[in-house]
Short mmCIF file of C-alpha atoms and ligand atoms in Angstrom, two decimals:
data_model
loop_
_atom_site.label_atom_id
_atom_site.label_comp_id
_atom_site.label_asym_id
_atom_site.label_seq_id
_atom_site.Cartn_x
_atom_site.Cartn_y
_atom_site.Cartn_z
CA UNK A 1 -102.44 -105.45 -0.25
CA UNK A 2 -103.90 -103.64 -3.41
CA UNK A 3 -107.50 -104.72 -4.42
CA UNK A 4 -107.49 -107.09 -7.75
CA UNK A 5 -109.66 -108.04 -10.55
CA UNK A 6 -110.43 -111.51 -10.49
CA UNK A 7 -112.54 -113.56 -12.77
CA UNK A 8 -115.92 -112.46 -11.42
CA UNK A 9 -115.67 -108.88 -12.77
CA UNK A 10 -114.78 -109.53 -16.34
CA UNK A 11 -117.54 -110.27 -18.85
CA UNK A 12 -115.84 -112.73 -21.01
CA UNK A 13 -118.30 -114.38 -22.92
CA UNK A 14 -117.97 -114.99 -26.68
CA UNK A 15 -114.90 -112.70 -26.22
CA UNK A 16 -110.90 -113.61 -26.76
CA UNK A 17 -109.29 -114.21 -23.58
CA UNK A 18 -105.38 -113.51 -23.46
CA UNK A 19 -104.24 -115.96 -20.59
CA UNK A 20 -100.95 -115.57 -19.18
CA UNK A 21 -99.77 -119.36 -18.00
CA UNK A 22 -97.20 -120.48 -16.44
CA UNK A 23 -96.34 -123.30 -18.64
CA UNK A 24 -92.58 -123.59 -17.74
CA UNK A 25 -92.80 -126.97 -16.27
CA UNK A 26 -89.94 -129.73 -16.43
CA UNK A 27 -89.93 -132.20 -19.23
CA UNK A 28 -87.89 -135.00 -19.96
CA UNK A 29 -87.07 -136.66 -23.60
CA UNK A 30 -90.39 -134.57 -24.21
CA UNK A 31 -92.61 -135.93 -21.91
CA UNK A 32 -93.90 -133.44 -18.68
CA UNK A 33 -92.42 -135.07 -15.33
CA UNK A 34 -93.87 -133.08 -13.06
CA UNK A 35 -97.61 -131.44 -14.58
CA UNK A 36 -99.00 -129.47 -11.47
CA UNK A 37 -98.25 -126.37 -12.69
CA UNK A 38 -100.51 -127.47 -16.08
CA UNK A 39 -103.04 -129.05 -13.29
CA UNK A 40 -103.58 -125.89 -11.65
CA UNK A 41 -104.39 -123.73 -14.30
CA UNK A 42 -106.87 -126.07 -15.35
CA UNK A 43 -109.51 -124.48 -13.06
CA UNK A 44 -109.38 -120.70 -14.91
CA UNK A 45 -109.76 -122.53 -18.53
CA UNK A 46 -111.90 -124.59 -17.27
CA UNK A 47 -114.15 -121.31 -15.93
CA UNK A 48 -113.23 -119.24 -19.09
CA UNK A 49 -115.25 -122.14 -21.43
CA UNK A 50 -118.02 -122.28 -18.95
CA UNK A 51 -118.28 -119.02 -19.62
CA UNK A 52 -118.53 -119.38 -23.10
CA UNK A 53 -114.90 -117.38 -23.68
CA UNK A 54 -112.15 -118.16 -26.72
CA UNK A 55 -109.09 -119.27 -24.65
CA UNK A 56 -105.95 -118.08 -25.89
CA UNK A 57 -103.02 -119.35 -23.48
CA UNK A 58 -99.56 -118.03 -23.69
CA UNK A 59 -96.53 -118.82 -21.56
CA UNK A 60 -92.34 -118.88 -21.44
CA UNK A 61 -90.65 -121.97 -21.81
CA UNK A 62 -87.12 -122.12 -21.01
CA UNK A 63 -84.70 -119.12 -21.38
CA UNK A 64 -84.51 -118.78 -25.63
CA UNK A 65 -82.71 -115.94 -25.42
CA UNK A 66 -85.43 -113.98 -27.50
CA UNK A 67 -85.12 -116.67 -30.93
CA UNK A 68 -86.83 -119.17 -32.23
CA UNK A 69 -85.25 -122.75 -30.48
CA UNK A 70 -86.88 -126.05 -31.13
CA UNK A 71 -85.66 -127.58 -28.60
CA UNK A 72 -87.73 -124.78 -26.22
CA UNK A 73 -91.43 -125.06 -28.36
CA UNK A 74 -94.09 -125.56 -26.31
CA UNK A 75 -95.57 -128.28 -28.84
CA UNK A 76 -95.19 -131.03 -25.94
CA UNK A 77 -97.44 -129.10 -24.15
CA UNK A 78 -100.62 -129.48 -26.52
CA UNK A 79 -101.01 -132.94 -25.20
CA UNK A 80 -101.16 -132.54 -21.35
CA UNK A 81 -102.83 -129.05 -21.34
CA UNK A 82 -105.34 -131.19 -23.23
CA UNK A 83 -105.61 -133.84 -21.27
CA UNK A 84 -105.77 -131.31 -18.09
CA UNK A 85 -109.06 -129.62 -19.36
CA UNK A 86 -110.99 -132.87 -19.88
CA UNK A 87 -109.55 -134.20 -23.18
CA UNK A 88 -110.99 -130.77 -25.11
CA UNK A 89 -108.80 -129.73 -28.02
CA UNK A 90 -106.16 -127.20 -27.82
CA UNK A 91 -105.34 -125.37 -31.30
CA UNK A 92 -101.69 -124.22 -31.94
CA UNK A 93 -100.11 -121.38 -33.22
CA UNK A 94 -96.57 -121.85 -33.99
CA UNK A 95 -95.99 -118.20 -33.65
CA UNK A 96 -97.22 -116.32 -30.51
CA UNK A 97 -97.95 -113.41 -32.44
CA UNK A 98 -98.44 -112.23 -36.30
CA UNK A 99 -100.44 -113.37 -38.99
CA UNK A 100 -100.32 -117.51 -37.85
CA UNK A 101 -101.54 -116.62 -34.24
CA UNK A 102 -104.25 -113.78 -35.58
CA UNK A 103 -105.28 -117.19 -37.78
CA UNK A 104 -105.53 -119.52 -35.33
CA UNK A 105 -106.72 -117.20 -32.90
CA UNK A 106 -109.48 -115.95 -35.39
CA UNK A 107 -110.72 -119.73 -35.93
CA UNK A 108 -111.42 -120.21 -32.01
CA UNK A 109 -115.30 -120.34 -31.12
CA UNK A 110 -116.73 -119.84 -27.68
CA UNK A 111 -115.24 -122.56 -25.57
CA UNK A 112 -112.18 -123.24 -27.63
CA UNK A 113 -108.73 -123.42 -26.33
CA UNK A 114 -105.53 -122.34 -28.04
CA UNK A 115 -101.77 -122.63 -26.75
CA UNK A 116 -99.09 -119.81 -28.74
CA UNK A 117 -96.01 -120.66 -29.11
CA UNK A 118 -93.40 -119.84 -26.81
CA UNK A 119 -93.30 -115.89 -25.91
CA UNK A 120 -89.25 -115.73 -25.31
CA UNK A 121 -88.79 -116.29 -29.06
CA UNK A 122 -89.12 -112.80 -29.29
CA UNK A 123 -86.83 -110.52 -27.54
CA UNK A 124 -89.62 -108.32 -27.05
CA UNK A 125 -90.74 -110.26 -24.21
CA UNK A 126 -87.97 -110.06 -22.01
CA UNK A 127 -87.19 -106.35 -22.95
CA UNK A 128 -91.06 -105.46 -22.33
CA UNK A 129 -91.38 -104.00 -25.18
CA UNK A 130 -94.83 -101.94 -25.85
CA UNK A 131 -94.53 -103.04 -29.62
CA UNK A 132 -94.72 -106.77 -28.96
CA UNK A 133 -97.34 -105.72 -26.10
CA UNK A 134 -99.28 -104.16 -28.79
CA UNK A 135 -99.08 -107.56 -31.13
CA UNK A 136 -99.91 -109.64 -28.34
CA UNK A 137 -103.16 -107.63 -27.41
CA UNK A 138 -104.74 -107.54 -30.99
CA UNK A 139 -105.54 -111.34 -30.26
CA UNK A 140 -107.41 -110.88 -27.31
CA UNK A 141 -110.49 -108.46 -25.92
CA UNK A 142 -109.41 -109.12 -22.02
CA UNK A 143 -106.50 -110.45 -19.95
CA UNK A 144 -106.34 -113.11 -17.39
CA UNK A 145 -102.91 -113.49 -15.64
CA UNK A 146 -102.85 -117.11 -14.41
CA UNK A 147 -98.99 -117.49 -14.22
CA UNK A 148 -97.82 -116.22 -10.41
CA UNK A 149 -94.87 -118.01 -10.53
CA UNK A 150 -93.42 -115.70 -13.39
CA UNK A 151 -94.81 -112.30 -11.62
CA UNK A 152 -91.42 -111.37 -10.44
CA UNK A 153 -90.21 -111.22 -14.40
CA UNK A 154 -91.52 -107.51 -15.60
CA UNK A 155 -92.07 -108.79 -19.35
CA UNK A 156 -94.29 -107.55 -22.11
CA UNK A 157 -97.01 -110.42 -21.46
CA UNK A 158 -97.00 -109.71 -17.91
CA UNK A 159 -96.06 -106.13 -17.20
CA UNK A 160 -97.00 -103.84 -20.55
CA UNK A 161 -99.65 -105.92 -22.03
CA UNK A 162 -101.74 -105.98 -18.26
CA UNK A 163 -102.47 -101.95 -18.87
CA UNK A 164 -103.67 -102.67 -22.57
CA UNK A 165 -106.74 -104.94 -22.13
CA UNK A 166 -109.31 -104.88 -19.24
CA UNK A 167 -106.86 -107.08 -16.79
CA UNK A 168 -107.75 -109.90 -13.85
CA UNK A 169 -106.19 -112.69 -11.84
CA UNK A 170 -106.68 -116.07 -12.68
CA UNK A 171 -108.23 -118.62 -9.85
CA UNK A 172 -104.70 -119.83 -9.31
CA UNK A 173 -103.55 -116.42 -8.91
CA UNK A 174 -106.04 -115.50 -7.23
CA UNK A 175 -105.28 -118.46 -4.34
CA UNK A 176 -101.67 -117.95 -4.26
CA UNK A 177 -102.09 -114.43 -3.63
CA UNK A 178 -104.56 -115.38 -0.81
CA UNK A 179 -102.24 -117.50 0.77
CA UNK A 180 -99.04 -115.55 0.89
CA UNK A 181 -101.80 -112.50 2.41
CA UNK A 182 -102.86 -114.91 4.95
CA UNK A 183 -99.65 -116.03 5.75
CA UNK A 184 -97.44 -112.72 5.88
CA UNK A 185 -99.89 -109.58 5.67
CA UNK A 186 -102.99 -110.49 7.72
CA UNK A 187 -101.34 -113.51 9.75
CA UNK A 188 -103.18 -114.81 12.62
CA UNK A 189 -100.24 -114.76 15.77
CA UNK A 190 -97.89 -116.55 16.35
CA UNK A 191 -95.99 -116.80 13.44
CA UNK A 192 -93.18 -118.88 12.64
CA UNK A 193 -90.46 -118.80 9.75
CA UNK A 194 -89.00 -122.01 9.22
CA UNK A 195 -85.64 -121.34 6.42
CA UNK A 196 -83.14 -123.77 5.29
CA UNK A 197 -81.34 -124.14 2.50
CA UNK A 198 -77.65 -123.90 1.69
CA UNK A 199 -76.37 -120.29 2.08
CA UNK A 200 -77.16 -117.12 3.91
CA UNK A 201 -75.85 -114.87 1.00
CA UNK A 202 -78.71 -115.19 -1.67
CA UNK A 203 -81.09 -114.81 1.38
CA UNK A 204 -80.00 -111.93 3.11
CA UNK A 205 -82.81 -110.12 1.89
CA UNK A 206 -85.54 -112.91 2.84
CA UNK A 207 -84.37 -112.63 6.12
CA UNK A 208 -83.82 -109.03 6.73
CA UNK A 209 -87.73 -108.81 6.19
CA UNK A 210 -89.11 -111.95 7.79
CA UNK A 211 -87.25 -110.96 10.94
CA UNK A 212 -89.90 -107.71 10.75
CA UNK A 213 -92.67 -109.86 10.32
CA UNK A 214 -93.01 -112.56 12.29
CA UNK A 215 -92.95 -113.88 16.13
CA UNK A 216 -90.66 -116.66 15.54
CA UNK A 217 -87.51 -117.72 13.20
CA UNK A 218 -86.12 -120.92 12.94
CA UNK A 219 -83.02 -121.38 10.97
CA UNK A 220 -81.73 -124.78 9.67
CA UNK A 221 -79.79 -126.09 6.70
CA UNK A 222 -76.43 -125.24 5.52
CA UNK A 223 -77.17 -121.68 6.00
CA UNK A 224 -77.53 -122.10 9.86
CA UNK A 225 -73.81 -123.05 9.57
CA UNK A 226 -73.27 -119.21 8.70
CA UNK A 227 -74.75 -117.96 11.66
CA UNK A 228 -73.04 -120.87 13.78
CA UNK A 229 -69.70 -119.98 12.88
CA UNK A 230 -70.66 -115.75 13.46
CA UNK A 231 -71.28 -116.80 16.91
CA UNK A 232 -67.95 -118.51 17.68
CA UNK A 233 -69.20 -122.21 17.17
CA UNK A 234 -66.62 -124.59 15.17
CA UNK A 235 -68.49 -125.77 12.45
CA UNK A 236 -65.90 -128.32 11.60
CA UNK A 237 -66.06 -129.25 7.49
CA UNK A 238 -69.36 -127.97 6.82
CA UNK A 239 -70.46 -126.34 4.09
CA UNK A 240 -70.26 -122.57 5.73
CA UNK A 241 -70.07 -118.80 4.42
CA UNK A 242 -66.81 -117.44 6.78
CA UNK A 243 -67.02 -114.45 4.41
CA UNK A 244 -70.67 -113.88 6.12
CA UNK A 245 -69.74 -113.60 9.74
CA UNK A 246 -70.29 -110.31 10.42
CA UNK A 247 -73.94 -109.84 8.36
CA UNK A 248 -74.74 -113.02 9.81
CA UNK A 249 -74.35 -111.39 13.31
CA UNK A 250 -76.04 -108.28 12.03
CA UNK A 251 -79.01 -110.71 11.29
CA UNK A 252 -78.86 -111.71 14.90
CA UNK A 253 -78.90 -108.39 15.91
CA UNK A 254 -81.92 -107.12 13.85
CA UNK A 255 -83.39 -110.08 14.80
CA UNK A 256 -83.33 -109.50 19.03
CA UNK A 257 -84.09 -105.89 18.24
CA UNK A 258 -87.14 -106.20 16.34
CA UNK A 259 -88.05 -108.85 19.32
CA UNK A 260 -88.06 -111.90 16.90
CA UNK A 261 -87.50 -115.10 18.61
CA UNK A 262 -84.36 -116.83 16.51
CA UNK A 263 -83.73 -120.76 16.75
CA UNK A 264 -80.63 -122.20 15.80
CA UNK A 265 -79.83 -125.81 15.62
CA UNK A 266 -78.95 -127.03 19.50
CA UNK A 267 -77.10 -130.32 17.59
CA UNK A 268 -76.32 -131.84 13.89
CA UNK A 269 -76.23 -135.10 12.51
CA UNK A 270 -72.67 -135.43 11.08
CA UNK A 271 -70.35 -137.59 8.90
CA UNK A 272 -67.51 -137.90 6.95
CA UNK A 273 -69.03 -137.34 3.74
CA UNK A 274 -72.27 -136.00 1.87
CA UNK A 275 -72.50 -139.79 0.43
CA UNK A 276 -76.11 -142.07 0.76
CA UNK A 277 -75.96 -144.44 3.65
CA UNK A 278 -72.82 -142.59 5.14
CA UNK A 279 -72.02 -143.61 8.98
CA UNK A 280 -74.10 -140.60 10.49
CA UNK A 281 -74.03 -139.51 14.30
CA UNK A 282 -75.85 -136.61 16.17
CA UNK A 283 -73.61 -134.21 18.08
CA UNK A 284 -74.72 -131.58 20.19
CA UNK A 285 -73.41 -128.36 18.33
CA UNK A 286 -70.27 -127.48 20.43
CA UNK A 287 -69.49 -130.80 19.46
CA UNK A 288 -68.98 -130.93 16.19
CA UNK A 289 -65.93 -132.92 14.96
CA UNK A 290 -63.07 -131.17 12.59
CA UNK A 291 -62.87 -133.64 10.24
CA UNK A 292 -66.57 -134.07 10.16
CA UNK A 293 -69.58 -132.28 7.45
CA UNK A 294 -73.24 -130.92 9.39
CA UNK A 295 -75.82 -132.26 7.18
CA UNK A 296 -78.84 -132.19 8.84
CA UNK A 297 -80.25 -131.19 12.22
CA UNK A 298 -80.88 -133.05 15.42
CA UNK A 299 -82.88 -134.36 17.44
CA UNK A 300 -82.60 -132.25 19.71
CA UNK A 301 -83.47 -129.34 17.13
CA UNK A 302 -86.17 -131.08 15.58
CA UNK A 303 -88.05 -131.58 18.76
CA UNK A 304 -87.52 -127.81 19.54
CA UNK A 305 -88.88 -126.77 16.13
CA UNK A 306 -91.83 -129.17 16.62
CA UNK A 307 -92.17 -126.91 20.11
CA UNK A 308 -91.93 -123.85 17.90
CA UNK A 309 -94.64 -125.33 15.09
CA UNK A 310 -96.94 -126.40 18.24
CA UNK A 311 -96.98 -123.32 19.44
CA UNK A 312 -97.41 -120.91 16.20
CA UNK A 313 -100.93 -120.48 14.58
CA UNK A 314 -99.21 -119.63 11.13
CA UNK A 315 -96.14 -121.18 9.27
CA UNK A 316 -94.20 -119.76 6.63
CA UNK A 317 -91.40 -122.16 5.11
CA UNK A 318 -88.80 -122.15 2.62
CA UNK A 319 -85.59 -124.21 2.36
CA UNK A 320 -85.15 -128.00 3.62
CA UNK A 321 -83.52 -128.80 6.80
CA UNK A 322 -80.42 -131.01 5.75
CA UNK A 323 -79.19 -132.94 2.56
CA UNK A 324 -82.87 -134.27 2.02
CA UNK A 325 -81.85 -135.74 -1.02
CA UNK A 326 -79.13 -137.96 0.50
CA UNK A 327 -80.78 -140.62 3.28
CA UNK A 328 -80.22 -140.17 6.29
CA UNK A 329 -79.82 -136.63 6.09
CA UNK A 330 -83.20 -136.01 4.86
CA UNK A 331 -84.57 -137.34 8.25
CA UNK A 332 -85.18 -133.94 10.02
CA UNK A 333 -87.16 -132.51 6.90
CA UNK A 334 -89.43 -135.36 6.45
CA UNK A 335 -89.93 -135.42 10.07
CA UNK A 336 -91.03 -131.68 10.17
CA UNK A 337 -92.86 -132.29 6.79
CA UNK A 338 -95.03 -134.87 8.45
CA UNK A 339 -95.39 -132.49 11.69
CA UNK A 340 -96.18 -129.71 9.36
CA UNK A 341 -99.08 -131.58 7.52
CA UNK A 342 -100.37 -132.99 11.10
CA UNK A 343 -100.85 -129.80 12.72
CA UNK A 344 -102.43 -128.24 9.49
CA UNK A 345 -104.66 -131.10 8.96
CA UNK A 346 -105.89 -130.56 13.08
CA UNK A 347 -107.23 -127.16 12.03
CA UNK A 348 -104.18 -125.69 14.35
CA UNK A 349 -101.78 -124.37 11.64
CA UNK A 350 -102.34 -122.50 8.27
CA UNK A 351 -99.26 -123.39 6.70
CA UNK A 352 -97.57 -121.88 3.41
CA UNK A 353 -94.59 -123.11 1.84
CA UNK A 354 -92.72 -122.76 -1.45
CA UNK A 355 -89.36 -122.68 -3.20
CA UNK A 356 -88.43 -125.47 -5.81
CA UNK A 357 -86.31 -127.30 -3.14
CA UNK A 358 -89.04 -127.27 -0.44
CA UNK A 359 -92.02 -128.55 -3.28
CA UNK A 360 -89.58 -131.56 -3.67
CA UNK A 361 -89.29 -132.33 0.14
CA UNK A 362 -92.90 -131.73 0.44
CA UNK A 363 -93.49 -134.87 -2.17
CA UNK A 364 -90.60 -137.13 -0.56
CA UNK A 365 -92.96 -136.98 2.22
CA UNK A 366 -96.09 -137.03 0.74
CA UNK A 367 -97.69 -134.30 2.25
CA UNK A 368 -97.98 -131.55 -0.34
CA UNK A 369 -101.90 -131.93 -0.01
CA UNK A 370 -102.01 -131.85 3.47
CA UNK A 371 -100.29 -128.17 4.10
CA UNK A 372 -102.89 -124.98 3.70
CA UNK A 373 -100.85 -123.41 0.44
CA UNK A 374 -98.02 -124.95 -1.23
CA UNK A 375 -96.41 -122.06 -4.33
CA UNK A 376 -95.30 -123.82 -7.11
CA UNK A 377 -93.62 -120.66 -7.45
CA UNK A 378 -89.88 -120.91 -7.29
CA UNK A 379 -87.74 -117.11 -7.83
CA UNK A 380 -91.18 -115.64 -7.50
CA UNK A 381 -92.09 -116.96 -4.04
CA UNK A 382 -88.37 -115.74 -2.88
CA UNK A 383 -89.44 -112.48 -4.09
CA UNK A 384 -92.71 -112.27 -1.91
CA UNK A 385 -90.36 -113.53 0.93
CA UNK A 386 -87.98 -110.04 0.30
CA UNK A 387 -91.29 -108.03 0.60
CA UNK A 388 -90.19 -106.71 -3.37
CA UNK A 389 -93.49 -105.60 -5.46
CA UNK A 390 -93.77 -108.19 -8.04
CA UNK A 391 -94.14 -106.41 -11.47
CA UNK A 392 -96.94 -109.12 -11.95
CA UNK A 393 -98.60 -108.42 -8.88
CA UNK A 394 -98.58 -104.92 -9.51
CA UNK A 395 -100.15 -104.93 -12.47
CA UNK A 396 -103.06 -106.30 -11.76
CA UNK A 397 -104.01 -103.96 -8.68
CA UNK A 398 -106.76 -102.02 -9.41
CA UNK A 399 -106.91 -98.37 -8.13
CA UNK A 400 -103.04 -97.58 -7.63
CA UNK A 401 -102.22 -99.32 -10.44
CA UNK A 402 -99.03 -98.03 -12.09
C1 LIG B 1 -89.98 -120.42 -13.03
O1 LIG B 1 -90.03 -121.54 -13.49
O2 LIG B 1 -89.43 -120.15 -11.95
C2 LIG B 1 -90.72 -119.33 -13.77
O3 LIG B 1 -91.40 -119.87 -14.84
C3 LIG B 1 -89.79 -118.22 -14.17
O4 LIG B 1 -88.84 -118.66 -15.09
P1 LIG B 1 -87.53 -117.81 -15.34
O5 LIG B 1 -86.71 -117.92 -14.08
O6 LIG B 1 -86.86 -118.38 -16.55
O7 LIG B 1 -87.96 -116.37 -15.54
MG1 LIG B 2 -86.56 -120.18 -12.18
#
């Protein structure tokens, strides 16, 4: 992977830091229901003040379509970016760029925070337009891009405005790009994919290039169904991709060619319906009933990914295992969760994981602290997974930068 800029070669003090954030967290009836994304960019403001800098975060909210939207201001956001960085105050700008940010931006003294409005109410943003680049830069001296999770997205505050100001990564950058190196560049052998999720189609791409990179796939969710049914299996009432057959064998193919171990679920808890508390059996998986829905793996399956986690010194994971949201089908995830954070926490595993779906599992098990790396990082992480250049990534490298 290209070199970077990180924190420790930028001279920031007394100077105007742009910092590209990833404030695009979920809130309810205004109030932030899940801050960690806010939590973990605390660190780089927190650096940029020691240093004596003037912080000037920016972020998305939303999709806006490039206007002004009330409903998408990232006013409720003052509050727990405040409260993240020790109580200190964060100014606002209720215009990310123009004459009220240059104002509020120009009042900042070393160790002062301000939040600008949301970028997408410009269309610039979006388009990556060198114009709105341009009016974004005249409020800072350097750049700090803090906001991995929006480095697939090639917009102006990410993309255009990086190669106007002396650019770096953030700390949180910084560590996600650490652990995605660790677990998919520089891996220490074996390595072991672990993807769920629901269909095979929007990851053909994932798994086209994990099945070049590591020792060991393991396939579960509703997109193991896909691959099932491609080798002959009656899936009964399952939530399956018929249309997919013949990639799905293609996948298979790649996979034994490139001498990538694949596992596929060996039996499935069933039932009639995807409804809590249903009347749930496990089947081995020539077994599987006609009138009957897969909705989470066995037994059987778990114990033979457990094998497969045992016996790998690096995980990569995306994608839950079953219906986790609907007991009793989230039984297999939590149980591989809780394997997961066991074999991480005994030194034997560096484990990564990411995706929005896989974050949630993570928490129903309480474990997210207890894996090496977990991306908040949801169309971004995918990305990395597809081994695509992220036009956020790219940026930043220093040397064969673009
Ligand atoms: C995310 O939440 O995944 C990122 O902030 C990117 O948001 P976007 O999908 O609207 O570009
Ligand atoms: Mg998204």
């Amino acid at each position: 992977m290209a070199r970077f800029r990180t924190l420790d070669d930028l001279d920031v003090r007394g100077k105007r830091v742009l910092l590209r954030a990833d404030l695009n967290v979920p809130l309810k009836d205004g109030v932030v229901t899940d801050a960690t994304r806010i939590e973990r960019l605390a660190p780089t403001i927190e650096a940029l003040i020691a240093q004596g800098a003037k912080v000037v975060v920016m972020s998305h909210f939303g999709r806006p379509q490039g206007r002004p939207d009330p409903t998408l201001s990232l006013r409720p956001l003052i509050a727990p970016l405040a409260k993240a960085i020790g109580g200190r105050d964060v100014a606002f700008a209720a215009d990310c760029i123009g004459d009220e940010a240059k104002t509020v931006v120009g009042a900042l003294r070393p160790g002062e925070v301000a939040l600008l409005e949301n970028l997408r109410f410009h269309k610039g943003e979006e388009a990556n337009s060198p114009d709105f680049a341009r009016a974004l830069a005249e409020l800072g001296d350097v750049y700090v891009d803090d906001a991995f999770s929006a480095a697939h997205r090639a917009h102006a505050s990410i993309a255009a405005l990086a190669h106007l100001l002396p650019a770096a990564a953030g700390t949180l950058m910084e560590a996600e790009l650490a652990a995605l190196t660790a677990a998919l560049e520089m891996p220490t052998r074996p390595v072991l994919a672990l993807v769920g999720g629901a269909k095979v189609s929007t990851k053909l791409d994932l798994l086209r290039f994990i099945i070049g990179k590591v020792d060991t796939l393991a396939i579960a969710g509703a997109m193991a169904n896909t691959l099932l049914f491609a080798e002959g299996k009656s899936v009964g009432r399952s939530l399956s991709e018929r249309d997919m057959a013949d990639n799905a064998r293609r996948l298979l193919a790649l996979a034994s060619s490139r001498g990538c171990r694949v596992i596929l679920p060996e039996d499935a808890v069933v039932a009639a319906a995807l409804e809590p508390r249903s009347a749930a059996r496990s089947v081995p998986i020539d077994a599987v009933p006609e009138d009957m829905m897969i909705l989470d793996v066995g037994p059987r399956t778990v114990g033979l990914i457990g094998a497969a986690l045992e016996e790998a010194r690096t995980l990569v994971w995306n994608g839950p295992l079953g219906a986790f949201e609907t007991p009793p089908f989230d039984r297999a995830t939590m149980e591989i969760a809780k394997k997961v954070a066991e074999l991480t926490q005994a030194g034997k595993l560096l484990s990564v994981a990411g995706g929005g779906d896989t974050v949630a599992a993570l928490a129903a098990a309480g474990v997210t602290d207890q894996l090496t790396y977990v991306s908040t990082a949801g169309g971004a992480f995918l990305e990395w997974l597809e081994g695509r250049e992220l036009p956020g990534v790219a940026a930043l490298a220093v040397g064969d930068a673009p």
